[in-house]
Amino acid sequence: MVAPSGRRGNCPLPPAGETAVTSRQGEIEETGDEGPGMTTGSLPSDREGWAAFFSGYSRIVLVANSEQVDIVSLRARYAEDTLFVFFNKVFKVLSEPFEGNALIVARSSPSGANIVYRREVDAVLRLLRGPGFRGIANLRAGPREVFSRREEFGDAEVGFLDLCEIFDDFYPRTHVPTSGFALAFWLSEACPSSRVVLAGFSSRRSDRWKLFHDHDWTFEQILQRLLIRTGALDSDGRSQDAEGVERIAARFPQFSPAEIAVVSAQVLSERLEGTNMAIDRLMSLTRLHGRIDGFFRRIKPKTRKQKASEIEAKEARGDRPTGG
């Protein structure tokens, strides 16, 4: 289901002066500007248009930036007409140009699309210039995020997808959805005729990639697995943790699912408490290192994103600039 377009909830209408950035659909309707290199086949700028676009594919594979992803093996397992959707820093999972049907999702921030303000557009597009490349979807899923302009993405076809209000009524307000979860959840409701497959959606930290705390990874994993259980989403490769619980239920039918869930929760709670105690000990041992790290972080030049976040925090507190 697509949320009513009139409800804004936690995603307020952009303030004066930001309309041209955060509401690209209105700008396109008023000016007819398709941007450089655009044709009449350019990508959509509203949810209805994107629902029609994705519904044109019977199978859609969402590829997370994860060490678990093997692109060669992944593509070999799916038909040629499959649409592969990548996210942001695609060079994390692609080492050579991708030749299949592909779309890149460029997540927005308060400073615009991340790959734009980090000057990564060229690096991303070099890996997606194959004959099946469909373009860029600039995604907005948080109330303070703003779209970048078409021309900032070079000559690639660009569309704009605003999913912010979709999550108003259930996603934790202290966090914003990850790009992969936001798109997967919306597709499960907007395109029920398409099979949506998640590849590498483990939410696991690694030596190469970290997890950002502005997303609620636990919440997303819970809902994601529920949607997989009900068939609304598919998973390419199953979680070993989930398999372990399911194997217990299959091997010991005398235990009800509720009993297994209660005992599992108790065990996890005890292990989590033990982990917290170990973390507290590590925190005390590394306190000096933390102070040194904090000192160097304070003298390090701030990024555009950090500056924008500070301005937003001041505005939220009602601070006013000083001086004349």
Short mmCIF file of C-alpha atoms in Angstrom, two decimals:
data_model
loop_
_atom_site.label_atom_id
_atom_site.label_comp_id
_atom_site.label_asym_id
_atom_site.label_seq_id
_atom_site.Cartn_x
_atom_site.Cartn_y
_atom_site.Cartn_z
CA MET A 1 0.00 0.00 0.00
CA VAL A 2 1.17 3.50 -0.80
CA ALA A 3 0.63 5.99 1.99
CA PRO A 4 -1.74 8.91 1.30
CA SER A 5 0.21 11.73 -0.27
CA GLY A 6 -1.44 14.37 1.89
CA ARG A 7 -0.13 13.03 5.23
CA ARG A 8 3.26 14.24 6.32
CA GLY A 9 3.46 13.18 9.99
CA ASN A 10 7.11 12.97 10.99
CA CYS A 11 8.20 14.27 7.56
CA PRO A 12 7.18 17.93 7.54
CA LEU A 13 6.85 19.92 4.36
CA PRO A 14 10.13 21.62 3.46
CA PRO A 15 10.54 25.15 4.78
CA ALA A 16 10.61 28.12 2.46
CA GLY A 17 13.69 28.13 0.28
CA GLU A 18 14.10 24.33 0.26
CA THR A 19 11.19 23.45 -2.01
CA ALA A 20 13.34 23.18 -5.13
CA VAL A 21 15.58 20.65 -3.39
CA THR A 22 13.26 18.50 -1.31
CA SER A 23 10.27 18.48 -3.65
CA ARG A 24 11.74 17.66 -7.04
CA GLN A 25 8.47 16.37 -8.44
CA GLY A 26 6.87 19.81 -8.17
CA GLU A 27 9.87 21.44 -9.83
CA ILE A 28 9.75 19.03 -12.74
CA GLU A 29 6.02 19.55 -13.19
CA GLU A 30 6.40 23.35 -13.16
CA THR A 31 9.52 23.75 -15.31
CA GLY A 32 9.56 20.60 -17.39
CA ASP A 33 13.27 20.31 -16.63
CA GLU A 34 14.44 16.79 -17.32
CA GLY A 35 18.11 17.60 -16.68
CA PRO A 36 21.06 16.99 -19.00
CA GLY A 37 20.99 13.76 -20.95
CA MET A 38 17.37 13.05 -20.00
CA THR A 39 14.87 11.69 -22.50
CA THR A 40 11.15 11.02 -22.35
CA GLY A 41 12.06 7.67 -20.80
CA SER A 42 13.64 9.22 -17.69
CA LEU A 43 13.01 7.64 -14.31
CA PRO A 44 9.97 8.50 -12.14
CA SER A 45 9.74 11.17 -9.47
CA ASP A 46 6.83 9.80 -7.44
CA ARG A 47 5.96 6.54 -5.69
CA GLU A 48 3.27 5.60 -8.17
CA GLY A 49 5.71 5.90 -11.06
CA TRP A 50 8.34 3.85 -9.25
CA ALA A 51 5.78 1.17 -8.37
CA ALA A 52 5.02 0.84 -12.08
CA PHE A 53 8.74 0.75 -12.90
CA PHE A 54 9.56 -2.03 -10.43
CA SER A 55 6.42 -4.00 -11.30
CA GLY A 56 7.88 -4.41 -14.78
CA TYR A 57 10.32 -6.93 -13.28
CA SER A 58 9.16 -10.31 -12.03
CA ARG A 59 12.27 -10.64 -9.86
CA ILE A 60 14.20 -7.88 -8.07
CA VAL A 61 17.40 -8.62 -6.14
CA LEU A 62 18.43 -6.00 -3.58
CA VAL A 63 22.19 -6.24 -3.06
CA ALA A 64 23.48 -5.03 0.31
CA ASN A 65 27.02 -3.73 0.80
CA SER A 66 28.13 -6.83 2.64
CA GLU A 67 31.09 -9.21 2.67
CA GLN A 68 28.59 -12.04 2.29
CA VAL A 69 27.75 -10.97 -1.26
CA ASP A 70 29.40 -12.87 -4.11
CA ILE A 71 28.33 -11.00 -7.23
CA VAL A 72 29.46 -13.62 -9.74
CA SER A 73 27.61 -16.39 -7.92
CA LEU A 74 24.60 -14.16 -7.25
CA ARG A 75 24.10 -13.21 -10.88
CA ALA A 76 24.55 -16.81 -12.04
CA ARG A 77 21.63 -17.93 -9.84
CA TYR A 78 19.09 -15.56 -11.36
CA ALA A 79 17.65 -15.14 -14.85
CA GLU A 80 18.85 -12.50 -17.30
CA ASP A 81 15.69 -10.41 -16.84
CA THR A 82 16.33 -9.96 -13.08
CA LEU A 83 16.80 -6.38 -11.87
CA PHE A 84 19.73 -5.97 -9.48
CA VAL A 85 19.48 -2.97 -7.16
CA PHE A 86 22.68 -1.65 -5.59
CA PHE A 87 23.08 0.96 -2.88
CA ASN A 88 25.36 3.99 -2.59
CA LYS A 89 29.03 2.88 -2.51
CA VAL A 90 28.61 0.06 -4.99
CA PHE A 91 32.40 -0.32 -5.25
CA LYS A 92 32.19 -2.13 -1.91
CA VAL A 93 30.69 -5.17 -3.66
CA LEU A 94 31.68 -4.65 -7.32
CA SER A 95 35.27 -5.00 -8.43
CA GLU A 96 34.49 -4.77 -12.16
CA PRO A 97 31.68 -3.30 -14.30
CA PHE A 98 28.31 -5.00 -13.86
CA GLU A 99 26.68 -6.09 -17.12
CA GLY A 100 23.21 -7.10 -15.95
CA ASN A 101 20.06 -5.05 -15.42
CA ALA A 102 20.96 -2.64 -12.65
CA LEU A 103 19.70 0.33 -10.69
CA ILE A 104 21.72 2.27 -8.13
CA VAL A 105 19.99 3.79 -5.09
CA ALA A 106 21.65 7.01 -3.95
CA ARG A 107 20.56 7.77 -0.39
CA SER A 108 20.05 11.38 0.58
CA SER A 109 21.20 13.17 3.72
CA PRO A 110 20.73 16.74 5.00
CA SER A 111 23.49 17.69 2.54
CA GLY A 112 21.93 15.94 -0.45
CA ALA A 113 22.75 12.55 -1.96
CA ASN A 114 25.72 10.98 -0.21
CA ILE A 115 27.53 10.02 -3.41
CA VAL A 116 27.13 13.60 -4.65
CA TYR A 117 28.57 15.56 -1.73
CA ARG A 118 31.30 12.94 -1.27
CA ARG A 119 32.15 13.27 -4.98
CA GLU A 120 31.70 9.54 -5.61
CA VAL A 121 29.30 9.72 -8.56
CA ASP A 122 31.95 8.97 -11.19
CA ALA A 123 33.43 6.10 -9.16
CA VAL A 124 29.96 4.56 -8.78
CA LEU A 125 28.91 5.00 -12.41
CA ARG A 126 32.13 3.52 -13.77
CA LEU A 127 30.98 0.16 -12.40
CA LEU A 128 27.42 0.41 -13.74
CA ARG A 129 27.75 1.60 -17.32
CA GLY A 130 26.67 -1.72 -18.82
CA PRO A 131 23.85 -2.03 -21.38
CA GLY A 132 21.38 -2.98 -18.64
CA PHE A 133 21.99 0.06 -16.44
CA ARG A 134 18.68 1.80 -15.78
CA GLY A 135 19.90 4.82 -13.81
CA ILE A 136 19.93 6.33 -10.35
CA ALA A 137 17.14 6.46 -7.77
CA ASN A 138 17.78 9.31 -5.33
CA LEU A 139 16.10 8.01 -2.16
CA ARG A 140 14.78 10.02 0.76
CA ALA A 141 13.68 8.11 3.87
CA GLY A 142 14.28 10.54 6.76
CA PRO A 143 12.60 13.87 7.60
CA ARG A 144 15.76 15.99 7.27
CA GLU A 145 17.03 14.43 4.06
CA VAL A 146 16.99 16.45 0.84
CA PHE A 147 17.33 15.44 -2.77
CA SER A 148 20.22 16.49 -4.99
CA ARG A 149 19.60 18.05 -8.41
CA ARG A 150 19.56 15.95 -11.55
CA GLU A 151 22.62 17.65 -13.02
CA GLU A 152 24.67 16.72 -9.95
CA PHE A 153 24.54 13.08 -11.03
CA GLY A 154 26.19 13.73 -14.39
CA ASP A 155 24.53 12.39 -17.52
CA ALA A 156 22.89 9.33 -15.89
CA GLU A 157 19.13 8.99 -15.85
CA VAL A 158 17.85 10.02 -12.43
CA GLY A 159 14.58 9.57 -10.57
CA PHE A 160 13.47 10.64 -7.10
CA LEU A 161 11.77 8.37 -4.57
CA ASP A 162 10.45 9.84 -1.31
CA LEU A 163 9.59 7.11 1.23
CA CYS A 164 9.81 9.31 4.31
CA GLU A 165 6.16 9.29 5.32
CA ILE A 166 5.84 5.53 4.75
CA PHE A 167 7.63 4.94 8.06
CA ASP A 168 5.89 7.62 10.15
CA ASP A 169 3.58 5.27 12.00
CA PHE A 170 5.89 2.43 13.02
CA TYR A 171 9.63 2.98 12.58
CA PRO A 172 11.37 4.14 15.81
CA ARG A 173 11.43 7.95 15.75
CA THR A 174 14.93 8.05 17.21
CA HIS A 175 16.34 6.45 14.06
CA VAL A 176 15.91 6.46 10.28
CA PRO A 177 15.56 3.37 8.06
CA THR A 178 18.50 2.00 6.13
CA SER A 179 18.21 2.37 2.36
CA GLY A 180 17.91 -1.36 1.81
CA PHE A 181 15.23 -1.89 4.44
CA ALA A 182 13.26 1.16 3.31
CA LEU A 183 13.14 0.01 -0.30
CA ALA A 184 12.51 -3.65 0.55
CA PHE A 185 9.61 -2.87 2.86
CA TRP A 186 8.00 -0.48 0.39
CA LEU A 187 8.41 -2.92 -2.51
CA SER A 188 6.80 -5.72 -0.48
CA GLU A 189 3.61 -3.64 -0.33
CA ALA A 190 3.75 -1.59 -3.54
CA CYS A 191 4.78 -4.42 -5.92
CA PRO A 192 3.20 -7.66 -4.64
CA SER A 193 3.49 -9.32 -8.07
CA SER A 194 7.30 -9.00 -8.06
CA ARG A 195 9.54 -11.38 -6.16
CA VAL A 196 11.86 -9.24 -4.02
CA VAL A 197 15.05 -11.04 -2.94
CA LEU A 198 17.41 -9.75 -0.25
CA ALA A 199 21.10 -10.53 -0.72
CA GLY A 200 23.57 -9.87 2.08
CA PHE A 201 21.05 -8.26 4.46
CA SER A 202 22.71 -9.56 7.64
CA SER A 203 23.16 -6.27 9.60
CA ARG A 204 26.50 -7.61 10.81
CA ARG A 205 29.54 -5.50 11.57
CA SER A 206 32.85 -6.56 10.00
CA ASP A 207 36.47 -5.45 9.84
CA ARG A 208 35.80 -3.66 6.56
CA TRP A 209 32.34 -2.18 7.15
CA LYS A 210 30.75 -0.63 10.20
CA LEU A 211 27.12 -0.21 11.21
CA PHE A 212 25.87 3.35 11.65
CA HIS A 213 23.93 4.05 14.83
CA ASP A 214 21.36 6.27 13.12
CA HIS A 215 19.58 3.07 11.98
CA ASP A 216 17.72 0.62 14.23
CA TRP A 217 19.30 -2.60 13.01
CA THR A 218 17.52 -4.84 15.52
CA PHE A 219 14.10 -3.47 14.60
CA GLU A 220 14.80 -3.92 10.90
CA GLN A 221 16.02 -7.50 11.31
CA ILE A 222 12.89 -8.45 13.27
CA LEU A 223 10.49 -7.06 10.68
CA GLN A 224 12.61 -8.27 7.78
CA ARG A 225 12.55 -11.85 9.04
CA LEU A 226 8.82 -11.69 9.70
CA LEU A 227 8.26 -10.55 6.11
CA ILE A 228 10.46 -13.39 4.85
CA ARG A 229 8.52 -15.91 6.94
CA THR A 230 5.23 -14.71 5.47
CA GLY A 231 6.58 -14.77 1.92
CA ALA A 232 6.40 -11.01 1.39
CA LEU A 233 10.19 -11.02 0.87
CA ASP A 234 12.70 -13.69 -0.08
CA SER A 235 16.24 -14.13 1.21
CA ASP A 236 19.21 -15.27 -0.85
CA GLY A 237 20.97 -17.34 1.77
CA ARG A 238 19.41 -17.90 5.19
CA SER A 239 20.64 -16.77 8.57
CA GLN A 240 22.46 -19.50 10.49
CA ASP A 241 20.84 -18.26 13.71
CA ALA A 242 17.39 -18.65 12.25
CA GLU A 243 18.23 -22.12 10.93
CA GLY A 244 19.39 -23.20 14.40
CA VAL A 245 16.06 -22.34 16.03
CA GLU A 246 14.09 -23.90 13.20
CA ARG A 247 16.14 -27.10 13.45
CA ILE A 248 15.32 -27.36 17.14
CA ALA A 249 11.62 -27.12 16.35
CA ALA A 250 11.92 -29.76 13.61
CA ARG A 251 13.97 -32.17 15.71
CA PHE A 252 11.97 -31.81 18.94
CA PRO A 253 8.27 -31.52 18.03
CA GLN A 254 7.34 -31.89 21.72
CA PHE A 255 8.44 -28.30 22.24
CA SER A 256 5.97 -25.69 21.03
CA PRO A 257 7.21 -22.62 19.10
CA ALA A 258 6.20 -20.46 22.07
CA GLU A 259 8.31 -22.54 24.49
CA ILE A 260 11.32 -22.38 22.19
CA ALA A 261 10.88 -18.61 21.82
CA VAL A 262 10.67 -18.06 25.59
CA VAL A 263 13.75 -20.15 26.37
CA SER A 264 15.67 -18.55 23.48
CA ALA A 265 14.83 -15.09 24.83
CA GLN A 266 16.03 -16.09 28.31
CA VAL A 267 19.33 -17.44 26.98
CA LEU A 268 19.89 -14.38 24.82
CA SER A 269 19.13 -12.09 27.77
CA GLU A 270 21.70 -13.86 29.93
CA ARG A 271 24.33 -13.76 27.20
CA LEU A 272 23.61 -10.09 26.55
CA GLU A 273 24.09 -9.28 30.21
CA GLY A 274 27.44 -11.07 30.12
CA THR A 275 28.40 -9.11 27.03
CA ASN A 276 27.46 -5.83 28.72
CA MET A 277 29.69 -6.67 31.68
CA ALA A 278 32.59 -7.37 29.31
CA ILE A 279 31.94 -4.09 27.48
CA ASP A 280 31.96 -2.16 30.76
CA ARG A 281 35.32 -3.71 31.59
CA LEU A 282 36.71 -2.81 28.15
CA MET A 283 35.41 0.74 28.50
CA SER A 284 37.29 1.20 31.75
CA LEU A 285 40.49 -0.23 30.26
CA THR A 286 40.33 1.95 27.14
CA ARG A 287 39.18 5.21 28.73
CA LEU A 288 42.55 6.90 28.10
CA HIS A 289 42.49 5.81 24.46
CA GLY A 290 39.01 7.26 24.16
CA ARG A 291 40.12 10.63 25.47
CA ILE A 292 43.02 10.74 23.03
CA ASP A 293 40.71 9.78 20.17
CA GLY A 294 38.21 12.44 21.22
CA PHE A 295 40.92 15.11 21.24
CA PHE A 296 42.02 14.34 17.68
CA ARG A 297 38.42 14.16 16.48
CA ARG A 298 37.75 17.64 17.88
CA ILE A 299 40.65 19.18 15.96
CA LYS A 300 39.79 17.33 12.75
CA PRO A 301 37.97 19.54 10.17
CA LYS A 302 34.24 18.90 10.20
CA THR A 303 32.51 17.37 7.18
CA ARG A 304 29.56 18.99 5.45
CA LYS A 305 27.30 16.39 7.00
CA GLN A 306 28.57 17.15 10.51
CA LYS A 307 28.11 20.89 9.99
CA ALA A 308 24.57 20.34 8.72
CA SER A 309 23.78 18.12 11.72
CA GLU A 310 25.01 20.78 14.13
CA ILE A 311 22.86 23.44 12.46
CA GLU A 312 19.81 21.14 12.69
CA ALA A 313 20.49 20.46 16.38
CA LYS A 314 20.69 24.19 17.11
CA GLU A 315 17.46 24.82 15.19
CA ALA A 316 15.76 22.01 17.14
CA ARG A 317 16.84 23.62 20.44
CA GLY A 318 15.61 26.99 19.26
CA ASP A 319 19.07 28.58 19.28
CA ARG A 320 19.44 31.89 17.50
CA PRO A 321 22.58 33.22 15.85
CA THR A 322 24.38 35.87 17.86
CA GLY A 323 25.76 39.21 16.71
CA GLY A 324 24.43 41.77 14.29
#
